[in-house]
PDB file of C-alpha atoms and ligand atoms in Angstrom:
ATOM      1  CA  UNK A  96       0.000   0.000   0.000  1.00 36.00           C
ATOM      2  CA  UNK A  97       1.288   3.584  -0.120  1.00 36.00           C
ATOM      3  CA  UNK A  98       0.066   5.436   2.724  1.00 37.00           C
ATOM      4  CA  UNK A  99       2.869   8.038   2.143  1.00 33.00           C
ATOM      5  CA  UNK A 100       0.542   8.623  -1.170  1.00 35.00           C
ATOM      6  CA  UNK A 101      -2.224   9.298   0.667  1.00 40.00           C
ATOM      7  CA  UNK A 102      -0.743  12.297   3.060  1.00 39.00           C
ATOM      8  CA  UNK A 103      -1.319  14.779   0.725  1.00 39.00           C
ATOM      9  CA  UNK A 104      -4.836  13.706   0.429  1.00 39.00           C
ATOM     10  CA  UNK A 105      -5.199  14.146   4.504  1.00 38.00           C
ATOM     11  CA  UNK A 106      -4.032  17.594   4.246  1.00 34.00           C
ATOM     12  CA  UNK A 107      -6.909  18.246   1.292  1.00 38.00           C
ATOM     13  CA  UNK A 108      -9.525  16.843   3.669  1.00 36.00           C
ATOM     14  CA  UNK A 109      -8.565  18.298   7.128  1.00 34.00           C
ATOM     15  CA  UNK A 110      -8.094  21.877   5.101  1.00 33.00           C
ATOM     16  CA  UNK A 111     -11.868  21.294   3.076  1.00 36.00           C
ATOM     17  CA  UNK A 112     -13.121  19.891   6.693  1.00 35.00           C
ATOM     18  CA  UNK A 113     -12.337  23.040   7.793  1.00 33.00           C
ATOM     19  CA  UNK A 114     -12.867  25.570   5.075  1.00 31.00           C
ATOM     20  CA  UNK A 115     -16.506  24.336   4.504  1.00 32.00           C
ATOM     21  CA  UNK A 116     -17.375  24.027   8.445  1.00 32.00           C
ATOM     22  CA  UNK A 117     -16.071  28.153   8.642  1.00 30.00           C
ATOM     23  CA  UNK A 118     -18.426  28.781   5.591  1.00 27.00           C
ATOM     24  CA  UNK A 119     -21.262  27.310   7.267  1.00 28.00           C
ATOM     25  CA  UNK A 120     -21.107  28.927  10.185  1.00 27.00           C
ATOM     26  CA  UNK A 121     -20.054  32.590   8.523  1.00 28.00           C
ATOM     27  CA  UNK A 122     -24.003  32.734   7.114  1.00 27.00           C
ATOM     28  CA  UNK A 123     -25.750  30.981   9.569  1.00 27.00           C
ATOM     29  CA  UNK A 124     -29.391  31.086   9.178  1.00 26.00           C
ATOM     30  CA  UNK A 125     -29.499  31.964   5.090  1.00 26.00           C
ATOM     31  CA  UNK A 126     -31.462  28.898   4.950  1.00 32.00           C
ATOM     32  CA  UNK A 127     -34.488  29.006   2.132  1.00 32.00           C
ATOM     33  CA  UNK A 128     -36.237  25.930   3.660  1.00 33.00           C
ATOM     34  CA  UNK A 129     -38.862  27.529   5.799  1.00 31.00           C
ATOM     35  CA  UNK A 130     -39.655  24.616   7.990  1.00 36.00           C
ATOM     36  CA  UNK A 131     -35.867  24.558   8.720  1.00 32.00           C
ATOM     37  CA  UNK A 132     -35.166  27.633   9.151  1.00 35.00           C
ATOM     38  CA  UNK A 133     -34.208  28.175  12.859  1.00 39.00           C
ATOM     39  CA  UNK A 134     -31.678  25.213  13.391  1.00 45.00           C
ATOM     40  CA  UNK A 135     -30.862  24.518   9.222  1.00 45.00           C
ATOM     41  CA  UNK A 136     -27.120  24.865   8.450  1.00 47.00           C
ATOM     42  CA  UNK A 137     -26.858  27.572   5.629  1.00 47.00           C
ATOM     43  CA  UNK A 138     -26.194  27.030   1.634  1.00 46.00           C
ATOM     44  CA  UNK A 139     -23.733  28.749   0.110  1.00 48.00           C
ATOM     45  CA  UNK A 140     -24.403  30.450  -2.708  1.00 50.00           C
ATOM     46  CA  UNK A 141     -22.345  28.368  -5.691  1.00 57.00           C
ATOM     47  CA  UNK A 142     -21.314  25.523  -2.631  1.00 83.00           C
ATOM     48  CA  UNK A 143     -22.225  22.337  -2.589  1.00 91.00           C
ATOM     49  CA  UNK A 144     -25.975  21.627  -1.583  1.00 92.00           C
ATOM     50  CA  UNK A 145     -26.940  17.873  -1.046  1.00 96.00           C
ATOM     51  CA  UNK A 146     -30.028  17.060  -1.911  1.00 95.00           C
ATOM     52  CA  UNK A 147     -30.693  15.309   1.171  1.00 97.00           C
ATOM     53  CA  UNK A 148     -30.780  18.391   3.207  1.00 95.00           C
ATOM     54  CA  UNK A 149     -34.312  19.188   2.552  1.00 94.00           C
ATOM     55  CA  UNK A 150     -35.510  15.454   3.784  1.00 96.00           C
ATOM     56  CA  UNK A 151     -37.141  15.712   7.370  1.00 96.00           C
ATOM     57  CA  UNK A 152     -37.092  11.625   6.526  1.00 98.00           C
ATOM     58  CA  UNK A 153     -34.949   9.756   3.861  1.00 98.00           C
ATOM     59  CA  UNK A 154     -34.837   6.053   2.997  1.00 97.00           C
ATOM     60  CA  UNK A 155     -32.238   4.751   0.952  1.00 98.00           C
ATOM     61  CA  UNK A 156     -31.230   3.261  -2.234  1.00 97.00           C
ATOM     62  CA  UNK A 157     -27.398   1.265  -2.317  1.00 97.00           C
ATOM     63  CA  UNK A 158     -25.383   2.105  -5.497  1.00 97.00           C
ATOM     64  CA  UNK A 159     -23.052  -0.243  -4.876  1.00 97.00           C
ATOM     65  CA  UNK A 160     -21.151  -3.460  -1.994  1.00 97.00           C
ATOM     66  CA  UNK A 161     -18.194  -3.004  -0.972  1.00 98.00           C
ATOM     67  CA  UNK A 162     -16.248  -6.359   1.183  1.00 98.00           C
ATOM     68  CA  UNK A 163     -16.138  -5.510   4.440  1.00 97.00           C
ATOM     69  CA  UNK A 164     -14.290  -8.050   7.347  1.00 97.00           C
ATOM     70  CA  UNK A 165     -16.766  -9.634   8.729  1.00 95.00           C
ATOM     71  CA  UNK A 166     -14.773 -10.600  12.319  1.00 96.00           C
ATOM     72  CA  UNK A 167     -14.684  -6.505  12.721  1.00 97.00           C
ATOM     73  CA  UNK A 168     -16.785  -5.626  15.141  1.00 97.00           C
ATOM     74  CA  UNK A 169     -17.095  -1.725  14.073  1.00 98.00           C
ATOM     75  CA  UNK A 170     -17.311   0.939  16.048  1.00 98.00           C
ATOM     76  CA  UNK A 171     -15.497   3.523  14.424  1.00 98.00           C
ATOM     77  CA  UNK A 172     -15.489   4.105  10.444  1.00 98.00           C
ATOM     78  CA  UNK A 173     -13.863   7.151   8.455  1.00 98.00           C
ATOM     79  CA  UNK A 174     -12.583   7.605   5.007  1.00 98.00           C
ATOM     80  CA  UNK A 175      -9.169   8.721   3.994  1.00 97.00           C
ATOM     81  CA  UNK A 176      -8.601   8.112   0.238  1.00 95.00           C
ATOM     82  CA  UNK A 177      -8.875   5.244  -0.913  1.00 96.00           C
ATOM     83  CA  UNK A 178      -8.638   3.766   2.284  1.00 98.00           C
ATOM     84  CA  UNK A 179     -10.916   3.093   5.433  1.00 98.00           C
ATOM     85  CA  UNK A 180      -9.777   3.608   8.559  1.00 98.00           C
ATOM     86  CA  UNK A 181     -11.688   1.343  11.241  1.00 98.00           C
ATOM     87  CA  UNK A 182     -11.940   1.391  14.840  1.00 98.00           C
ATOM     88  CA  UNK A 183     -13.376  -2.316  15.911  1.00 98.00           C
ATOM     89  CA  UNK A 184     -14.203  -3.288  19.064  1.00 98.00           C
ATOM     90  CA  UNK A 185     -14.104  -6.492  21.631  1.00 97.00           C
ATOM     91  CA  UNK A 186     -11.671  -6.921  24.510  1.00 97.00           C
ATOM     92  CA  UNK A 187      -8.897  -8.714  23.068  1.00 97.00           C
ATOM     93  CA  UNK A 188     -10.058  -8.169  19.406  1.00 97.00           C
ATOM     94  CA  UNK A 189      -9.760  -4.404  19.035  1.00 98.00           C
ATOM     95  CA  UNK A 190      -7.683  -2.328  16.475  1.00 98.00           C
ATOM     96  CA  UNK A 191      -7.557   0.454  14.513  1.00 98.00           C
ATOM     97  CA  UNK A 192      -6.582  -0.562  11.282  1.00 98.00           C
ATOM     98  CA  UNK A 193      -5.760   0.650   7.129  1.00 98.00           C
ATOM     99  CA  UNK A 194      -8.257  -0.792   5.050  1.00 98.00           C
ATOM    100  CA  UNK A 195      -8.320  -0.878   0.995  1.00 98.00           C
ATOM    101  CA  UNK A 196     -11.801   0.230  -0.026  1.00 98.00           C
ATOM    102  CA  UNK A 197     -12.552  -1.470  -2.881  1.00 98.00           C
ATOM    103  CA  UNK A 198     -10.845  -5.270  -1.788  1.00 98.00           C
ATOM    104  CA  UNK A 199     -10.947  -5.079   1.950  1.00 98.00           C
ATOM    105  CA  UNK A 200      -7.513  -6.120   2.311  1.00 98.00           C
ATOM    106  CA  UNK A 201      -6.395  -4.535   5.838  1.00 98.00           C
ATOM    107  CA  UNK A 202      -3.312  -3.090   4.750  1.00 97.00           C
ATOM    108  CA  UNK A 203      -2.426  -2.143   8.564  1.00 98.00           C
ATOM    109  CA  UNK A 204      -3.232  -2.749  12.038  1.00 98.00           C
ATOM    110  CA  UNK A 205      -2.484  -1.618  15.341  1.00 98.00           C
ATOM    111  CA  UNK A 206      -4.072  -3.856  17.915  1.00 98.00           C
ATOM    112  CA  UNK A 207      -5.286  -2.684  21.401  1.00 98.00           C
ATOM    113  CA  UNK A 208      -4.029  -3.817  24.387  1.00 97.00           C
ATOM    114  CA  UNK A 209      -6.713  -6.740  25.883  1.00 97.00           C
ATOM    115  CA  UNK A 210      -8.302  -5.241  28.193  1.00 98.00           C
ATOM    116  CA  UNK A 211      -9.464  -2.150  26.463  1.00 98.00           C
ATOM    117  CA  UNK A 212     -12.707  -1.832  24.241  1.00 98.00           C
ATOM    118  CA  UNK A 213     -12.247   0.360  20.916  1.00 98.00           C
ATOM    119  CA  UNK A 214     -15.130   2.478  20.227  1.00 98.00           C
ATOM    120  CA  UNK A 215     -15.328   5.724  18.142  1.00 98.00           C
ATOM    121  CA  UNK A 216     -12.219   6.970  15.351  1.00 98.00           C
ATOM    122  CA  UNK A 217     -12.024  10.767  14.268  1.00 98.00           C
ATOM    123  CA  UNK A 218      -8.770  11.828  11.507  1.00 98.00           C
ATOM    124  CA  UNK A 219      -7.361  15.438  12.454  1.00 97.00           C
ATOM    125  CA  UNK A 220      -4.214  17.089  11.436  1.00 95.00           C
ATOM    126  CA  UNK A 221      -2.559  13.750  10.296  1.00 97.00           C
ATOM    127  CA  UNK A 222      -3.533  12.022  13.282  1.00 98.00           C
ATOM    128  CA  UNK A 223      -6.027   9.733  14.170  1.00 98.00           C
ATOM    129  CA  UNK A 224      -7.699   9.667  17.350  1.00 98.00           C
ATOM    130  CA  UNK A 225      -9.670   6.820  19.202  1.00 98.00           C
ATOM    131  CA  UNK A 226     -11.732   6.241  22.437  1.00 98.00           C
ATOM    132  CA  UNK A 227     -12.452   2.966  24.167  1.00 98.00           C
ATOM    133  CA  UNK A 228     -15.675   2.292  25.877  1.00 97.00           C
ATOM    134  CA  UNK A 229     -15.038   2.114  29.369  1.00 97.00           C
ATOM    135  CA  UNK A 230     -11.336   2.868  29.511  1.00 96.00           C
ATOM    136  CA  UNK A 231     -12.116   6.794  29.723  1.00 97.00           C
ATOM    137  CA  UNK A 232      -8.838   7.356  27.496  1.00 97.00           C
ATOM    138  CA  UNK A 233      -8.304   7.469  23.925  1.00 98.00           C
ATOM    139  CA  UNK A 234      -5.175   7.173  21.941  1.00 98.00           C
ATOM    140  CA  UNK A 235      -3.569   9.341  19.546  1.00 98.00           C
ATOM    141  CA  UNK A 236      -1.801   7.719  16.075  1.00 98.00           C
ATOM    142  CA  UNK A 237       0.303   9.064  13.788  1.00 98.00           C
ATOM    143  CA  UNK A 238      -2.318   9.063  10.407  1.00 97.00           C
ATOM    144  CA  UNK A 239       0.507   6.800   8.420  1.00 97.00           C
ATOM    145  CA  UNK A 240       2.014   4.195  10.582  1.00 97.00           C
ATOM    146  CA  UNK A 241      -0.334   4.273  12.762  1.00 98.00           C
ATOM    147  CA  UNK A 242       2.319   4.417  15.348  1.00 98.00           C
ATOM    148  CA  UNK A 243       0.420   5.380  19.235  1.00 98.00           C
ATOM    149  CA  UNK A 244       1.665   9.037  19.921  1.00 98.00           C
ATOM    150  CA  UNK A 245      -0.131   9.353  23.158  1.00 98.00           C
ATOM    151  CA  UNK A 246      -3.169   9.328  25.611  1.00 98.00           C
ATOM    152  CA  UNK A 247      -6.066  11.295  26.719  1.00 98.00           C
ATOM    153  CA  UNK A 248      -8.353  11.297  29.322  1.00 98.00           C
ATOM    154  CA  UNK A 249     -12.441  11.944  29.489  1.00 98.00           C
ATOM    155  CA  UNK A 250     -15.037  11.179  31.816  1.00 97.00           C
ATOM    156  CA  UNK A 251     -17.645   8.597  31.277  1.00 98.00           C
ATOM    157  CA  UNK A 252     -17.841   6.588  28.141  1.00 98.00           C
ATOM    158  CA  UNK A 253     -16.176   6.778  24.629  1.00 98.00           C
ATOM    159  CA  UNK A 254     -18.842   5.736  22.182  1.00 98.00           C
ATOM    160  CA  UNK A 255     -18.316   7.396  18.328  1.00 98.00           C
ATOM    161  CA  UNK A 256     -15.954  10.199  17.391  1.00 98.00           C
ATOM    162  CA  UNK A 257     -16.077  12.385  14.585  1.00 98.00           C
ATOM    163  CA  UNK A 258     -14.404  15.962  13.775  1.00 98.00           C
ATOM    164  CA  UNK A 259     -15.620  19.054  12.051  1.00 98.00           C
ATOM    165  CA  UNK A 260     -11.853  19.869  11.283  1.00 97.00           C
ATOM    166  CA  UNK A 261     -11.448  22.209  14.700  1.00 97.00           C
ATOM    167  CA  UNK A 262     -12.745  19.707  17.532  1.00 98.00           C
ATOM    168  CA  UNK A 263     -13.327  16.188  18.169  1.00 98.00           C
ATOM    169  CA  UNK A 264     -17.506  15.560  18.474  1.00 98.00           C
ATOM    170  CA  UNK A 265     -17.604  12.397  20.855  1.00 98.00           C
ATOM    171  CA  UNK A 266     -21.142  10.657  21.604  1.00 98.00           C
ATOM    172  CA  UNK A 267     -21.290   8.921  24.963  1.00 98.00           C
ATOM    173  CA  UNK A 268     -24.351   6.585  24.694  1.00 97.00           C
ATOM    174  CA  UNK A 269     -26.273   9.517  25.986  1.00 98.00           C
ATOM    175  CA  UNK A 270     -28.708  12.432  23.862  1.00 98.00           C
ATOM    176  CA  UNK A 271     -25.289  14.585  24.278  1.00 98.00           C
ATOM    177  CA  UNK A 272     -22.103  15.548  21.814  1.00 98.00           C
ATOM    178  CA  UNK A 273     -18.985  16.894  23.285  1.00 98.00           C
ATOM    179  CA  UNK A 274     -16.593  19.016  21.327  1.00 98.00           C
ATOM    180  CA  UNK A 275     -13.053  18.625  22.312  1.00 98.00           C
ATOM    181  CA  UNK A 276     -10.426  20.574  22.123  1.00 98.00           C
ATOM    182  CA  UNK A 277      -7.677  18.474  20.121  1.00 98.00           C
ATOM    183  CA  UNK A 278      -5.014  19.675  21.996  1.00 97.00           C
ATOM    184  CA  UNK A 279      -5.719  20.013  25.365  1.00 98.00           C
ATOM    185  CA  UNK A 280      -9.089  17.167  24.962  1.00 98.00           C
ATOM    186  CA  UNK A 281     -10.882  19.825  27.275  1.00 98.00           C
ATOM    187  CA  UNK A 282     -14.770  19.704  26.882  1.00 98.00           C
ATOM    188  CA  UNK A 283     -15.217  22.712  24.861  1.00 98.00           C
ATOM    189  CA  UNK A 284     -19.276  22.691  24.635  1.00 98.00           C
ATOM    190  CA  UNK A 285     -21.702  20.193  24.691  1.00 98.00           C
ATOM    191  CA  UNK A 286     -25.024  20.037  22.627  1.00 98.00           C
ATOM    192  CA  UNK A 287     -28.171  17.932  23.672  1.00 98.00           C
ATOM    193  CA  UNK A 288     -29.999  15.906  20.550  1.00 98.00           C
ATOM    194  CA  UNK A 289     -33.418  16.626  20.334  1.00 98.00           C
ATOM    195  CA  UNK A 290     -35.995  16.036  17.967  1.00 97.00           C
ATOM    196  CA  UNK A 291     -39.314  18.051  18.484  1.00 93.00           C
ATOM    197  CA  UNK A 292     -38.122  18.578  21.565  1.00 95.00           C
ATOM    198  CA  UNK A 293     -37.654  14.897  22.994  1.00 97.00           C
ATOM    199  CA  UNK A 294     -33.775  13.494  23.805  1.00 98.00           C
ATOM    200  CA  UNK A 295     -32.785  11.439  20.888  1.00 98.00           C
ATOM    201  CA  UNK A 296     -30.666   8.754  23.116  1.00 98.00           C
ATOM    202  CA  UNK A 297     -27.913   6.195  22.910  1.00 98.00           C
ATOM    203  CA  UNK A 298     -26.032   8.571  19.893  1.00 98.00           C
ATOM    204  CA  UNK A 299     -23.325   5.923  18.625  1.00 98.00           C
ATOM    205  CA  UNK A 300     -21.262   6.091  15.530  1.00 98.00           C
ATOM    206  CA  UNK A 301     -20.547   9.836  14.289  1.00 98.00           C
ATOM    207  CA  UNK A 302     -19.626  11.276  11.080  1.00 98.00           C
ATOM    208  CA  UNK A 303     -19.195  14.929   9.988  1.00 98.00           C
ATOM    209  CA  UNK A 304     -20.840  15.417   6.792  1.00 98.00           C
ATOM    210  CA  UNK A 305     -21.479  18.864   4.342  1.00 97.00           C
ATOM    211  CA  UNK A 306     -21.718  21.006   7.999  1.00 97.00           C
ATOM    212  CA  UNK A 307     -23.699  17.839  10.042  1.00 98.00           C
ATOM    213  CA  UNK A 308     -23.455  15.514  12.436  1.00 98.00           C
ATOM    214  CA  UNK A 309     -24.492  12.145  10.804  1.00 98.00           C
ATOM    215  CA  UNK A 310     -25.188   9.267  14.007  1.00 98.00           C
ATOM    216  CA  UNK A 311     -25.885   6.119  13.877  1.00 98.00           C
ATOM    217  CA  UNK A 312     -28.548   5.628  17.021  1.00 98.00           C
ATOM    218  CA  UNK A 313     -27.487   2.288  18.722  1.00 97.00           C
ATOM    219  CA  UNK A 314     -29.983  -1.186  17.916  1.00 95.00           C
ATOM    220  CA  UNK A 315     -31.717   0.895  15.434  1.00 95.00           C
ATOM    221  CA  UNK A 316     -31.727   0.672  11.415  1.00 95.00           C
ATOM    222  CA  UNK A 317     -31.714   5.187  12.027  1.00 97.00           C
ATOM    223  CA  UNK A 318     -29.120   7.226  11.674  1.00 98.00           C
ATOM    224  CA  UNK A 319     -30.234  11.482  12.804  1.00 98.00           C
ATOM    225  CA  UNK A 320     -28.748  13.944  11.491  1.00 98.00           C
ATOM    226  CA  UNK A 321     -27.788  16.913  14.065  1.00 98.00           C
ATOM    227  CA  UNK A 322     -27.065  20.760  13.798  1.00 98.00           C
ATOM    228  CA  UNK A 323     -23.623  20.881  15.462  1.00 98.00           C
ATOM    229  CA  UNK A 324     -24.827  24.415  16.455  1.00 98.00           C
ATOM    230  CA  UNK A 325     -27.949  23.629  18.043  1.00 98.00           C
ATOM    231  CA  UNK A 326     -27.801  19.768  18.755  1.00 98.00           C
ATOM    232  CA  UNK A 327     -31.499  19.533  16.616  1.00 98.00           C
ATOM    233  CA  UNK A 328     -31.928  16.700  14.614  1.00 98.00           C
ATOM    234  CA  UNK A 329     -32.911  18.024  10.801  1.00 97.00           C
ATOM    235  CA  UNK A 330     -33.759  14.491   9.082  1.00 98.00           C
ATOM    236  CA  UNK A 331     -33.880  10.787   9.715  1.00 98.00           C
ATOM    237  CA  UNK A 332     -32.639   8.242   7.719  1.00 98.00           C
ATOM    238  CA  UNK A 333     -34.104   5.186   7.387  1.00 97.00           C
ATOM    239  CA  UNK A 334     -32.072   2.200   7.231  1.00 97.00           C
ATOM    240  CA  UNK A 335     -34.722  -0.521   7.381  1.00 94.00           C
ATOM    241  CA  UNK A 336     -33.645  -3.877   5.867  1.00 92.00           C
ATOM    242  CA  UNK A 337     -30.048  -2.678   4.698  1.00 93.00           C
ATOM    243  CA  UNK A 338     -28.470  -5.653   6.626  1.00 86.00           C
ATOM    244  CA  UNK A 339     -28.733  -8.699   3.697  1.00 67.00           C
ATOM    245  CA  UNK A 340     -30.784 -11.936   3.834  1.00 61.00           C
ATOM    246  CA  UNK A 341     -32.685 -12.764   6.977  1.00 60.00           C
ATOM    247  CA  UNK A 342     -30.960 -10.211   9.040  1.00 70.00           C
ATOM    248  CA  UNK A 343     -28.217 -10.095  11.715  1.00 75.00           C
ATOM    249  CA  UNK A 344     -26.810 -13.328  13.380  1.00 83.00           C
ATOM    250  CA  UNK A 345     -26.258 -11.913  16.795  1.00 90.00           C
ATOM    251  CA  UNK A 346     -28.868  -8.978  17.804  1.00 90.00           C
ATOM    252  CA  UNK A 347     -25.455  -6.864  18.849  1.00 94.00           C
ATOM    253  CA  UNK A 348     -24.416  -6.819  15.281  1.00 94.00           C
ATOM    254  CA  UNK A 349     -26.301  -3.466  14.471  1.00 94.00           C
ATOM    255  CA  UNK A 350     -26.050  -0.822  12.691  1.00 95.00           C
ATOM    256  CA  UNK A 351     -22.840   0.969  13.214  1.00 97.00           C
ATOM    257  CA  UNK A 352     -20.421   2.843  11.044  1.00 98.00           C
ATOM    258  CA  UNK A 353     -20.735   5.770   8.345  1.00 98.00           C
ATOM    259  CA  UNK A 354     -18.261   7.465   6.141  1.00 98.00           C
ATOM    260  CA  UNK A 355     -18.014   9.678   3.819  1.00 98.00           C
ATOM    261  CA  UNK A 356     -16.268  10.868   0.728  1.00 98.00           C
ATOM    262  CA  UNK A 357     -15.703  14.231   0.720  1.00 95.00           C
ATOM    263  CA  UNK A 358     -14.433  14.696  -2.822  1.00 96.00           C
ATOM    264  CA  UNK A 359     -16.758  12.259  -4.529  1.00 96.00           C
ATOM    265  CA  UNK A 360     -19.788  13.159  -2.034  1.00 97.00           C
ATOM    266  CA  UNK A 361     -20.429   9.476  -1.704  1.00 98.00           C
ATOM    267  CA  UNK A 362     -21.551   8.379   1.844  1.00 98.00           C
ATOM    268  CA  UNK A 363     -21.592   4.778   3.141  1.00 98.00           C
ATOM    269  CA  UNK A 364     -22.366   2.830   5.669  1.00 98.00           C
ATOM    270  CA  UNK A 365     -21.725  -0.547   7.429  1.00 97.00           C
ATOM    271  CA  UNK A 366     -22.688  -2.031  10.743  1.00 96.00           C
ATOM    272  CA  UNK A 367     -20.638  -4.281  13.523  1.00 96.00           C
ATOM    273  CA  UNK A 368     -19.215  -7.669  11.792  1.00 95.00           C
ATOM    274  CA  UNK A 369     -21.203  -7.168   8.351  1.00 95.00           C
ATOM    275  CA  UNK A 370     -19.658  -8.847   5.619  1.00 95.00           C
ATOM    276  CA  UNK A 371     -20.278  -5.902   3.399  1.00 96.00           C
ATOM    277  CA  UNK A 372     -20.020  -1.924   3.411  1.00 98.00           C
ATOM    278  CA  UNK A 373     -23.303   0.040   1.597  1.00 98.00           C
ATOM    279  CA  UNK A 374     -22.737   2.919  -0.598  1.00 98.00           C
ATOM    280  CA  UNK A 375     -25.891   4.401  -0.206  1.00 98.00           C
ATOM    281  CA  UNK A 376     -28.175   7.267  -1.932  1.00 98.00           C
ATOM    282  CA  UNK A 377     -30.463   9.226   0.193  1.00 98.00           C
ATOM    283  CA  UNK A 378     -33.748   9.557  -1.037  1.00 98.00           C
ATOM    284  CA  UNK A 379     -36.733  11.808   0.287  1.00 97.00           C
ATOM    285  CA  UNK A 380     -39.610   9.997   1.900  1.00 92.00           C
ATOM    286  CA  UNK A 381     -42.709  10.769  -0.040  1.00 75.00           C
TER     287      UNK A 381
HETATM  288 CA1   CA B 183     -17.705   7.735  11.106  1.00 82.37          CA
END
């Protein structure tokens, strides 16, 4: 593999993560969708709009199946390249690992020591960060070799991680977000998920996408999607019957895991020991 290929790619992403995520937020509230209006992130004039940003509800078409390991228990999923990078979980069977996209070959792998859980992955600044359930620390990697760098410390429990190119966004099993600050991992702000109102709960895997906060909502075939500003949830997606054949072998083997191409603006999504990964289209419930 050539990893060293990809670091010029990293810089790309964490720079667009960034750019776009400081356009958003420079027009808050230009939003033309009345219903939205108060919590919608804005368009840009000329900027990429997905068409999903209208849906209150989406279900879902796949374009395409991707192999996906089916022994990896994920619980962390991001794109880099051409390349996943995959936090899985287990005690004694969790990693963080380089995976090809299109074969499923993992190219790299840095185990976890035993007695930690791996939970939620998040790329910044050519590093990769990762929490563990109930080990309230994550570690730092170097992006290429996946070499550990370091520790950090947070309170409670590590569920997904995600960043909008300035903070981590952690989930914690509960209707709250953190942001953390990526140097110092202090708890910057914290949002509470709400839809109408009402906590949306159990917020697993995360994913930044086009100024949201895409999560997977554990033992459920829904994934919200969340103003980072306001914590309100602006659509549901409907995952229902994604998982092939007659369903799951193990009820823990849920839905769990969504990336994104930034470049390509292809989003996917997997769940914990699926054989395959989903490229998926959004499409508005009628
Ligand atoms: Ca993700």
């Amino acid at each position: 593999m050539s990893v060293v290929a990809d670091s010029g790619k990293w810089v790309n992403f964490c720079v667009k993560k960034a750019f776009l995520y400081g356009l958003i937020l420079s027009v808050a509230g230009c939003n033309d969708e009345p219903e939205l209006r108060s919590d919608s992130v804005a368009i840009v004039e000329n900027s990429y709009i997905p068409e999903w940003r209208s849906h209150r509800v989406s279900r879902y078409e796949v374009i395409r199946e991707l192999p996906h390991d089916s022994g990896a228990y994920t619980q962390g999923l991001m794109l880099l390249g051409d390349y996943w990078i995959e936090s899985t979980g287990g005690y004694g069977a969790s990693s963080i690992r380089w995976v090809n996209r299109e074969t499923g070959e993992v190219v790299l792998k840095n185990d976890l020591p035993g007695d930690l859980f791996g939970e939620g992955v998040a790329g910044l600044d050519g590093r990769f960060y990762q929490l563990t359930w109930e080990g309230q620390k994550g570690f730092i990697y170097d992006a290429e070799s996946l070499k550990k760098l370091g520790e950090f410390p947070y309170s409670g429990e590590g569920w997904g991680l995600t960043s909008d190119g300035k903070s981590l966004i952690m989930s914690d099993g509960s209707d709250r977000l953190r942001f953390l600050d990526p140097k110092t991992f202090r708890v910057q702000r914290e949002v509470a998920v709400r839809i109408e109102g009402r906590p949306v709960e159990r917020l697993n895997e995360l994913e930044f996408i086009e100024g949201e906060i895409f999560a997977n909502v554990w033992h459920t075939d829904q994934i919200v999607r969340i103003n980072p500003s306001s914590g309100n949830v602006q659509g549901i997606i409907q995952l229902d019957n994604i998982y092939p054949g007659a369903g799951a072998p193990n009820p823990e083997f849920v839905l769990n895991g969504i990336a994104y191409d930034d470049a390509k603006k292809q989003l996917y999504v997997t769940g914990k020991c699926w054989p395959k990964i989903y490229q998926i289209r959004l499409i508005k419930e009628q």
